[in-house]
């Protein structure tokens, strides 16, 4: 692939032709703030927070939609650039409810992070605020359009990743709002609740409902593991606080899925802490289950299996292994059936 | 899958057969969407008009159970129009003449008669598949859950080989597996005829290797499949069963027969995370840890072995399944002890050539796709690059055979089963929490035409019956199913459709014919 050489803040770097200025800068560790840009989505150049100065170009181009060309000289942190970014942030928070104290997104909100970085403190433009009701029409996620910065990431995720195209901009100007066609409630749309829009939203406008009040973003430990449902094998992050799974999020390093999941993988974790989980071994006596210790239960199983094996032979015992247990566990049950009991009567529900 | 999930985005033609990908493998449907956005053509073959089928540029709405006729019809077009990949067929395959002969009678018109798909559409799709630079075939249970399931798969493979759409990136024959570790369970020898990595129990060298490693004698007699075990239990030949993490009472065909077998057992142990419908019949129930409470690996549908990590402690005294098995083996006088699942994987790698290079240390960063024979092998994103596992790819010509049960005067409908987006398998996990709240009960899809004729309104309670059983369920009057077809899922114990399904199975893979059985429906 052809390479082009550009200079960014005095550093020279070679990047493949077609690379955006934003990506080129990020590839050498130079931070440029970006709100509407998302690495997994088409760049649109809408928020203009990512502006930079480029020699021989008038105005300040948005780096996410500007392609590197040979010999380009780029500056990312001049007075002019910083001033422009600050103004954009001030305008954004002019009609933003500054609810960071209780906002679920606090700690992982890009708007909050950039305001902090650029020292944008209060609303000097003190503009008119929206007062949309928080939309709570489904069990999975909340939509607080007062916190929406109309970056359009959710629209693009729904269209470009999921292929559903549920969302679009409605109305104009100050009243621009993101939602299903004709601004109907999500609950009445064809939404499949995959949460991809929630995953890409840079602010607290879209949040997982079940995670509300369960803990701050920075308190949750993320444990990278694999979705327990279908054979796609998406990587998920279990968000754990005080020994409990409080939610599931995608992991950008997911081999198959990146950050994107479906409704089962993202929202189907509540069974983990269900009070219906089995907590002790049970032995049936006179048709009723009685709690038992492991020693009692395993002692009984061992003696019964031995008895049947001795009386009727190993092939009178059958094993069903599980497509939901790990490889190691399937291996051990296979070993148990074949080596301990001595039968090949082992199968699982692969065919179903 | 012969190829990888992410390769789908690079395909320029996607033939999705009997897969409602958007509901059953949603993230794979995202890849299909990305390919389509880049200009790929998507053709969906499905008797139902699913949302996924609606996104296709062509939807071939074939009659249930007629897949072979469709594929043979496509191959007939490809051969008669000289569109097959001559170089590939010449160098990489054998048995072409036999295939040519077998598909000769499946003219598009003849195939159209059987499948209900117009002959011109069969021609168009056949040409597009053959001419595509990189065409991939995705399929699921819609293809395999038939008495001719194995033959359906042969037909798919014949088509791919005929056009050389295999052994390269973004091509291949790609079964999408339904459960997260169904691939791994097969790989690990949870099958009656093979040990790990599909090493046959009938091969003396294999038996010797495992016998030595496990200090035992491996029986040379292949064991019974689930369905056979249930019959044997009913006949009193199987006397005790140990069921780990499965719920056959809801998931298996002709569940009445399963229950009969389980009841007849002298001793049943069920090891699970909930007291499932199956566990109710147990003599001893052992509480297991769920995926979030243990370490280990799962292997996904593209053969990628990935790390499962413990995040929280199991409830009460529940233990990881591997710990329970170790304790039980020890109690039976066969000491089994491992410090961690990582040690178990090392043992697996030592005995299984395709997992030979896999270790937890390597999986820390990234999953690895088998075959991965050695510690420095990068894994295999797609199979059959240079040659097929048996050398030359063999065409296995197959004939269309009608489903075991055809609709008749008494049972005039075809009942078909599948999955719903919001639920998984027998619902034990998904019915607890938000998903259950959102989708609390199932329904029976029936076409507008049939509903009108039978005086059934949307939401009415109906009684659906087959030769094996009957159940009541709410009707959903919809355009999703064609006239004469009924559809529901097997996720709900309240509407246990597997009391009704046909356990008649495919003679080779022994998969029951869950996609087609004759049924009757009336207002309850
Ligand atoms: S969306 Fe961000 S800036 Fe707005 S209240 Fe929430 S955390 Fe604060
Ligand atoms: S949840 Fe998924 S389908 Fe629904 S709007 Fe968001 S991205 Fe679209
Ligand atoms: S909801 Fe979030 S992602 Fe969507 S436009 Fe608003 S801020 Fe952007
Ligand atoms: S997130 Fe959805 S698509 Fe991915 S593995 Fe889980 S169930 Fe399958
Ligand atoms: S991030 Fe570049 S314009 Fe928004």
GROMACS .gro file of C-alpha atoms in nm, chain A:
model
  352
    1UNK     CA    1   0.000   0.000   0.000
    2UNK     CA    2   0.123   0.350  -0.083
    3UNK     CA    3   0.251   0.553   0.211
    4UNK     CA    4   0.239   0.926   0.264
    5UNK     CA    5   0.458   1.128   0.499
    6UNK     CA    6   0.311   1.400   0.715
    7UNK     CA    7   0.438   1.613   1.002
    8UNK     CA    8   0.222   1.642   1.311
    9UNK     CA    9   0.329   1.880   1.590
   10UNK     CA   10   0.684   1.851   1.460
   11UNK     CA   11   0.688   1.471   1.444
   12UNK     CA   12   0.721   1.308   1.106
   13UNK     CA   13   0.512   1.001   1.045
   14UNK     CA   14   0.442   0.768   0.754
   15UNK     CA   15   0.087   0.642   0.717
   16UNK     CA   16  -0.097   0.447   0.446
   17UNK     CA   17  -0.256   0.673   0.186
   18UNK     CA   18  -0.617   0.741   0.278
   19UNK     CA   19  -0.553   0.765   0.652
   20UNK     CA   20  -0.734   1.050   0.824
   21UNK     CA   21  -0.538   1.318   1.005
   22UNK     CA   22  -0.711   1.211   1.328
   23UNK     CA   23  -0.598   0.849   1.293
   24UNK     CA   24  -0.249   0.953   1.193
   25UNK     CA   25  -0.217   1.170   1.504
   26UNK     CA   26  -0.359   0.901   1.730
   27UNK     CA   27  -0.120   0.645   1.582
   28UNK     CA   28   0.172   0.837   1.729
   29UNK     CA   29   0.004   0.903   2.058
   30UNK     CA   30  -0.117   1.258   1.994
   31UNK     CA   31  -0.456   1.310   2.152
   32UNK     CA   32  -0.726   1.491   1.957
   33UNK     CA   33  -1.073   1.519   2.110
   34UNK     CA   34  -1.354   1.375   1.898
   35UNK     CA   35  -1.724   1.347   1.975
   36UNK     CA   36  -1.903   1.245   1.659
   37UNK     CA   37  -1.619   1.025   1.533
   38UNK     CA   38  -1.612   0.659   1.626
   39UNK     CA   39  -1.347   0.423   1.495
   40UNK     CA   40  -1.608   0.163   1.398
   41UNK     CA   41  -1.837   0.404   1.213
   42UNK     CA   42  -1.822   0.623   0.902
   43UNK     CA   43  -1.674   0.964   0.982
   44UNK     CA   44  -1.915   1.252   0.927
   45UNK     CA   45  -1.737   1.562   1.052
   46UNK     CA   46  -2.036   1.692   1.242
   47UNK     CA   47  -1.918   1.814   1.582
   48UNK     CA   48  -1.597   1.986   1.466
   49UNK     CA   49  -1.429   1.927   1.800
   50UNK     CA   50  -1.143   1.750   1.628
   51UNK     CA   51  -1.028   2.059   1.435
   52UNK     CA   52  -0.657   2.111   1.367
   53UNK     CA   53  -0.444   2.364   1.182
   54UNK     CA   54  -0.295   2.253   0.851
   55UNK     CA   55  -0.042   2.463   0.662
   56UNK     CA   56  -0.180   2.617   0.344
   57UNK     CA   57  -0.537   2.550   0.440
   58UNK     CA   58  -0.770   2.821   0.539
   59UNK     CA   59  -1.007   2.769   0.833
   60UNK     CA   60  -0.959   2.481   1.072
   61UNK     CA   61  -1.038   2.148   0.909
   62UNK     CA   62  -1.197   1.866   1.106
   63UNK     CA   63  -0.924   1.603   1.135
   64UNK     CA   64  -1.160   1.305   1.129
   65UNK     CA   65  -1.271   1.381   0.774
   66UNK     CA   66  -0.943   1.520   0.638
   67UNK     CA   67  -0.720   1.274   0.457
   68UNK     CA   68  -0.343   1.292   0.494
   69UNK     CA   69  -0.159   1.400   0.180
   70UNK     CA   70   0.211   1.391   0.109
   71UNK     CA   71   0.404   1.657   0.296
   72UNK     CA   72   0.111   1.785   0.499
   73UNK     CA   73   0.213   1.990   0.803
   74UNK     CA   74  -0.038   1.964   1.084
   75UNK     CA   75  -0.063   2.134   1.423
   76UNK     CA   76  -0.305   1.999   1.676
   77UNK     CA   77  -0.257   2.228   1.974
   78UNK     CA   78  -0.222   2.590   1.863
   79UNK     CA   79  -0.395   2.873   2.042
   80UNK     CA   80  -0.647   2.900   1.761
   81UNK     CA   81  -0.730   2.529   1.770
   82UNK     CA   82  -0.774   2.525   2.146
   83UNK     CA   83  -0.995   2.833   2.136
   84UNK     CA   84  -1.215   2.680   1.868
   85UNK     CA   85  -1.256   2.359   2.063
   86UNK     CA   86  -1.338   2.546   2.380
   87UNK     CA   87  -1.608   2.743   2.202
   88UNK     CA   88  -1.762   2.424   2.065
   89UNK     CA   89  -1.770   2.270   2.411
   90UNK     CA   90  -1.921   2.585   2.560
   91UNK     CA   91  -2.195   2.579   2.300
   92UNK     CA   92  -2.260   2.211   2.370
   93UNK     CA   93  -2.303   2.257   2.741
   94UNK     CA   94  -2.508   2.574   2.697
   95UNK     CA   95  -2.816   2.358   2.669
   96UNK     CA   96  -2.687   2.058   2.860
   97UNK     CA   97  -2.816   1.958   3.203
   98UNK     CA   98  -2.498   1.947   3.409
   99UNK     CA   99  -2.607   1.647   3.610
  100UNK     CA  100  -2.268   1.486   3.643
  101UNK     CA  101  -2.329   1.429   4.014
  102UNK     CA  102  -2.582   1.159   3.948
  103UNK     CA  103  -2.536   1.086   3.578
  104UNK     CA  104  -2.468   0.718   3.506
  105UNK     CA  105  -2.213   0.814   3.245
  106UNK     CA  106  -2.000   1.020   3.479
  107UNK     CA  107  -1.644   0.894   3.464
  108UNK     CA  108  -1.674   0.760   3.113
  109UNK     CA  109  -1.849   1.054   2.946
  110UNK     CA  110  -1.652   1.215   2.665
  111UNK     CA  111  -1.830   1.549   2.703
  112UNK     CA  112  -1.734   1.556   3.070
  113UNK     CA  113  -1.379   1.449   2.993
  114UNK     CA  114  -1.325   1.718   2.729
  115UNK     CA  115  -1.484   1.994   2.936
  116UNK     CA  116  -1.248   1.899   3.217
  117UNK     CA  117  -0.951   1.895   2.982
  118UNK     CA  118  -1.033   2.231   2.824
  119UNK     CA  119  -1.143   2.390   3.148
  120UNK     CA  120  -1.494   2.463   3.030
  121UNK     CA  121  -1.668   2.519   3.358
  122UNK     CA  122  -2.012   2.669   3.343
  123UNK     CA  123  -2.252   2.772   3.080
  124UNK     CA  124  -2.142   3.117   2.977
  125UNK     CA  125  -2.393   3.103   2.694
  126UNK     CA  126  -2.662   3.006   2.947
  127UNK     CA  127  -2.902   2.903   2.677
  128UNK     CA  128  -3.248   2.764   2.668
  129UNK     CA  129  -3.258   2.403   2.795
  130UNK     CA  130  -3.460   2.109   2.673
  131UNK     CA  131  -3.698   1.940   2.908
  132UNK     CA  132  -3.773   1.611   2.738
  133UNK     CA  133  -3.913   1.336   2.958
  134UNK     CA  134  -3.673   1.045   3.009
  135UNK     CA  135  -3.786   0.764   2.786
  136UNK     CA  136  -3.841   0.443   2.974
  137UNK     CA  137  -4.047   0.241   2.729
  138UNK     CA  138  -3.839  -0.080   2.733
  139UNK     CA  139  -3.674  -0.293   3.002
  140UNK     CA  140  -3.324  -0.258   2.859
  141UNK     CA  141  -3.208   0.101   2.820
  142UNK     CA  142  -3.303   0.459   2.903
  143UNK     CA  143  -3.302   0.755   2.665
  144UNK     CA  144  -3.245   1.098   2.817
  145UNK     CA  145  -3.250   1.324   2.514
  146UNK     CA  146  -3.171   1.627   2.729
  147UNK     CA  147  -2.815   1.496   2.743
  148UNK     CA  148  -2.794   1.422   2.373
  149UNK     CA  149  -2.537   1.623   2.180
  150UNK     CA  150  -2.678   1.511   1.842
  151UNK     CA  151  -2.349   1.359   1.736
  152UNK     CA  152  -2.536   1.091   1.540
  153UNK     CA  153  -2.319   0.800   1.648
  154UNK     CA  154  -2.624   0.597   1.758
  155UNK     CA  155  -2.789   0.652   1.420
  156UNK     CA  156  -2.483   0.529   1.237
  157UNK     CA  157  -2.430   0.228   1.467
  158UNK     CA  158  -2.789   0.118   1.419
  159UNK     CA  159  -2.760   0.152   1.043
  160UNK     CA  160  -2.401   0.058   0.966
  161UNK     CA  161  -2.343  -0.216   1.223
  162UNK     CA  162  -2.680  -0.362   1.311
  163UNK     CA  163  -2.855  -0.293   0.982
  164UNK     CA  164  -3.178  -0.188   1.148
  165UNK     CA  165  -3.185   0.189   1.080
  166UNK     CA  166  -3.430   0.254   1.360
  167UNK     CA  167  -3.294   0.598   1.445
  168UNK     CA  168  -3.265   0.927   1.264
  169UNK     CA  169  -3.262   1.300   1.328
  170UNK     CA  170  -3.602   1.461   1.367
  171UNK     CA  171  -3.694   1.832   1.368
  172UNK     CA  172  -3.442   2.110   1.308
  173UNK     CA  173  -3.205   2.350   1.476
  174UNK     CA  174  -3.229   2.371   1.853
  175UNK     CA  175  -3.510   2.116   1.845
  176UNK     CA  176  -3.310   1.853   1.659
  177UNK     CA  177  -3.373   1.524   1.829
  178UNK     CA  178  -3.265   1.167   1.768
  179UNK     CA  179  -3.523   0.893   1.769
  180UNK     CA  180  -3.722   0.642   1.569
  181UNK     CA  181  -3.905   0.756   1.257
  182UNK     CA  182  -4.161   1.028   1.335
  183UNK     CA  183  -4.019   1.052   1.689
  184UNK     CA  184  -4.233   0.763   1.813
  185UNK     CA  185  -4.130   0.582   2.134
  186UNK     CA  186  -3.860   0.315   2.097
  187UNK     CA  187  -4.102   0.063   2.240
  188UNK     CA  188  -4.320   0.103   1.932
  189UNK     CA  189  -4.032   0.076   1.686
  190UNK     CA  190  -3.862  -0.227   1.532
  191UNK     CA  191  -3.571  -0.188   1.774
  192UNK     CA  192  -3.407  -0.520   1.864
  193UNK     CA  193  -3.249  -0.386   2.184
  194UNK     CA  194  -2.897  -0.484   2.091
  195UNK     CA  195  -2.768  -0.179   2.277
  196UNK     CA  196  -2.519  -0.091   2.002
  197UNK     CA  197  -2.644   0.268   2.016
  198UNK     CA  198  -2.585   0.269   2.391
  199UNK     CA  199  -2.234   0.133   2.338
  200UNK     CA  200  -2.130   0.415   2.104
  201UNK     CA  201  -2.306   0.706   2.276
  202UNK     CA  202  -2.038   0.941   2.409
  203UNK     CA  203  -2.266   1.094   2.675
  204UNK     CA  204  -2.527   0.991   2.928
  205UNK     CA  205  -2.809   1.021   2.676
  206UNK     CA  206  -2.829   0.643   2.635
  207UNK     CA  207  -2.764   0.422   2.939
  208UNK     CA  208  -2.830   0.066   3.048
  209UNK     CA  209  -3.136   0.071   3.268
  210UNK     CA  210  -3.036  -0.211   3.501
  211UNK     CA  211  -2.703  -0.045   3.579
  212UNK     CA  212  -2.868   0.268   3.718
  213UNK     CA  213  -2.760   0.322   4.076
  214UNK     CA  214  -2.556  -0.001   4.084
  215UNK     CA  215  -2.220   0.172   4.097
  216UNK     CA  216  -1.993   0.428   3.935
  217UNK     CA  217  -1.820   0.339   3.612
  218UNK     CA  218  -1.479   0.348   3.774
  219UNK     CA  219  -1.583   0.120   4.057
  220UNK     CA  220  -1.676  -0.169   3.831
  221UNK     CA  221  -1.407  -0.423   3.760
  222UNK     CA  222  -1.432  -0.549   3.403
  223UNK     CA  223  -1.375  -0.920   3.353
  224UNK     CA  224  -1.326  -1.020   2.991
  225UNK     CA  225  -1.503  -1.343   2.905
  226UNK     CA  226  -1.724  -1.509   2.641
  227UNK     CA  227  -2.100  -1.472   2.597
  228UNK     CA  228  -2.288  -1.776   2.729
  229UNK     CA  229  -2.549  -1.784   2.454
  230UNK     CA  230  -2.512  -1.858   2.084
  231UNK     CA  231  -2.220  -2.008   1.895
  232UNK     CA  232  -2.095  -1.673   1.765
  233UNK     CA  233  -1.878  -1.650   2.075
  234UNK     CA  234  -1.878  -1.276   2.131
  235UNK     CA  235  -1.635  -1.134   2.381
  236UNK     CA  236  -1.811  -0.958   2.668
  237UNK     CA  237  -1.695  -0.765   2.974
  238UNK     CA  238  -1.872  -0.859   3.293
  239UNK     CA  239  -1.890  -0.544   3.506
  240UNK     CA  240  -1.839  -0.660   3.862
  241UNK     CA  241  -1.886  -0.467   4.184
  242UNK     CA  242  -1.891  -0.611   4.537
  243UNK     CA  243  -1.894  -0.967   4.406
  244UNK     CA  244  -2.195  -0.908   4.182
  245UNK     CA  245  -2.228  -0.876   3.805
  246UNK     CA  246  -2.394  -0.537   3.762
  247UNK     CA  247  -2.393  -0.528   3.385
  248UNK     CA  248  -2.234  -0.636   3.060
  249UNK     CA  249  -2.045  -0.418   2.815
  250UNK     CA  250  -1.866  -0.492   2.489
  251UNK     CA  251  -1.489  -0.506   2.467
  252UNK     CA  252  -1.313  -0.328   2.179
  253UNK     CA  253  -1.069  -0.620   2.160
  254UNK     CA  254  -1.345  -0.875   2.099
  255UNK     CA  255  -1.205  -1.107   1.829
  256UNK     CA  256  -1.540  -1.163   1.664
  257UNK     CA  257  -1.763  -0.877   1.764
  258UNK     CA  258  -1.554  -0.583   1.874
  259UNK     CA  259  -1.777  -0.376   2.104
  260UNK     CA  260  -2.104  -0.492   1.952
  261UNK     CA  261  -2.338  -0.750   2.100
  262UNK     CA  262  -2.698  -0.860   2.071
  263UNK     CA  263  -2.974  -0.826   2.327
  264UNK     CA  264  -2.901  -1.164   2.486
  265UNK     CA  265  -2.531  -1.106   2.532
  266UNK     CA  266  -2.573  -0.750   2.659
  267UNK     CA  267  -2.884  -0.779   2.870
  268UNK     CA  268  -2.923  -1.150   2.944
  269UNK     CA  269  -2.701  -1.170   3.255
  270UNK     CA  270  -2.957  -1.146   3.533
  271UNK     CA  271  -2.990  -1.522   3.570
  272UNK     CA  272  -2.643  -1.525   3.728
  273UNK     CA  273  -2.773  -1.387   4.057
  274UNK     CA  274  -3.125  -1.528   4.030
  275UNK     CA  275  -3.257  -1.650   4.366
  276UNK     CA  276  -3.372  -1.964   4.185
  277UNK     CA  277  -3.013  -2.082   4.141
  278UNK     CA  278  -2.933  -2.419   4.298
  279UNK     CA  279  -2.723  -2.366   4.609
  280UNK     CA  280  -2.684  -2.710   4.764
  281UNK     CA  281  -2.692  -3.068   4.646
  282UNK     CA  282  -3.038  -3.225   4.664
  283UNK     CA  283  -3.133  -3.587   4.723
  284UNK     CA  284  -3.486  -3.705   4.649
  285UNK     CA  285  -3.646  -3.891   4.937
  286UNK     CA  286  -4.002  -4.022   4.899
  287UNK     CA  287  -4.053  -3.803   4.597
  288UNK     CA  288  -3.932  -3.478   4.759
  289UNK     CA  289  -3.596  -3.309   4.726
  290UNK     CA  290  -3.404  -3.272   5.054
  291UNK     CA  291  -3.091  -3.061   5.090
  292UNK     CA  292  -2.777  -3.265   5.131
  293UNK     CA  293  -2.403  -3.217   5.178
  294UNK     CA  294  -2.158  -3.277   4.897
  295UNK     CA  295  -2.025  -3.585   5.073
  296UNK     CA  296  -2.373  -3.738   5.105
  297UNK     CA  297  -2.469  -3.656   4.748
  298UNK     CA  298  -2.144  -3.766   4.582
  299UNK     CA  299  -2.125  -4.074   4.807
  300UNK     CA  300  -2.470  -4.176   4.692
  301UNK     CA  301  -2.398  -4.109   4.323
  302UNK     CA  302  -2.070  -4.302   4.341
  303UNK     CA  303  -2.222  -4.605   4.509
  304UNK     CA  304  -2.524  -4.613   4.278
  305UNK     CA  305  -2.317  -4.584   3.961
  306UNK     CA  306  -2.086  -4.859   4.087
  307UNK     CA  307  -2.381  -5.078   4.171
  308UNK     CA  308  -2.543  -5.038   3.828
  309UNK     CA  309  -2.209  -5.092   3.656
  310UNK     CA  310  -2.146  -5.414   3.849
  311UNK     CA  311  -2.497  -5.549   3.807
  312UNK     CA  312  -2.577  -5.449   3.451
  313UNK     CA  313  -2.245  -5.353   3.294
  314UNK     CA  314  -2.098  -5.014   3.202
  315UNK     CA  315  -2.315  -4.982   2.891
  316UNK     CA  316  -2.625  -4.959   3.107
  317UNK     CA  317  -2.513  -4.612   3.212
  318UNK     CA  318  -2.555  -4.306   2.987
  319UNK     CA  319  -2.402  -3.958   3.002
  320UNK     CA  320  -2.522  -3.631   2.858
  321UNK     CA  321  -2.257  -3.366   2.843
  322UNK     CA  322  -2.326  -3.002   2.775
  323UNK     CA  323  -2.290  -2.751   2.497
  324UNK     CA  324  -2.299  -2.488   2.772
  325UNK     CA  325  -2.015  -2.623   2.983
  326UNK     CA  326  -1.650  -2.547   2.910
  327UNK     CA  327  -1.418  -2.758   2.696
  328UNK     CA  328  -1.236  -2.870   3.007
  329UNK     CA  329  -1.560  -2.989   3.165
  330UNK     CA  330  -1.673  -3.172   2.853
  331UNK     CA  331  -1.333  -3.334   2.836
  332UNK     CA  332  -1.354  -3.450   3.196
  333UNK     CA  333  -1.704  -3.593   3.159
  334UNK     CA  334  -1.585  -3.777   2.848
  335UNK     CA  335  -1.293  -3.911   3.051
  336UNK     CA  336  -1.527  -4.000   3.337
  337UNK     CA  337  -1.766  -4.194   3.112
  338UNK     CA  338  -1.491  -4.376   2.925
  339UNK     CA  339  -1.224  -4.429   3.186
  340UNK     CA  340  -1.409  -4.438   3.518
  341UNK     CA  341  -1.732  -4.606   3.408
  342UNK     CA  342  -1.605  -4.768   3.087
  343UNK     CA  343  -1.877  -4.680   2.837
  344UNK     CA  344  -1.894  -4.478   2.517
  345UNK     CA  345  -2.252  -4.380   2.597
  346UNK     CA  346  -2.185  -4.008   2.600
  347UNK     CA  347  -2.353  -3.743   2.390
  348UNK     CA  348  -2.491  -3.391   2.419
  349UNK     CA  349  -2.763  -3.191   2.253
  350UNK     CA  350  -2.546  -3.086   1.955
  351UNK     CA  351  -2.815  -3.183   1.716
  352UNK     CA  352  -3.072  -2.947   1.859
   0.00000   0.00000   0.00000
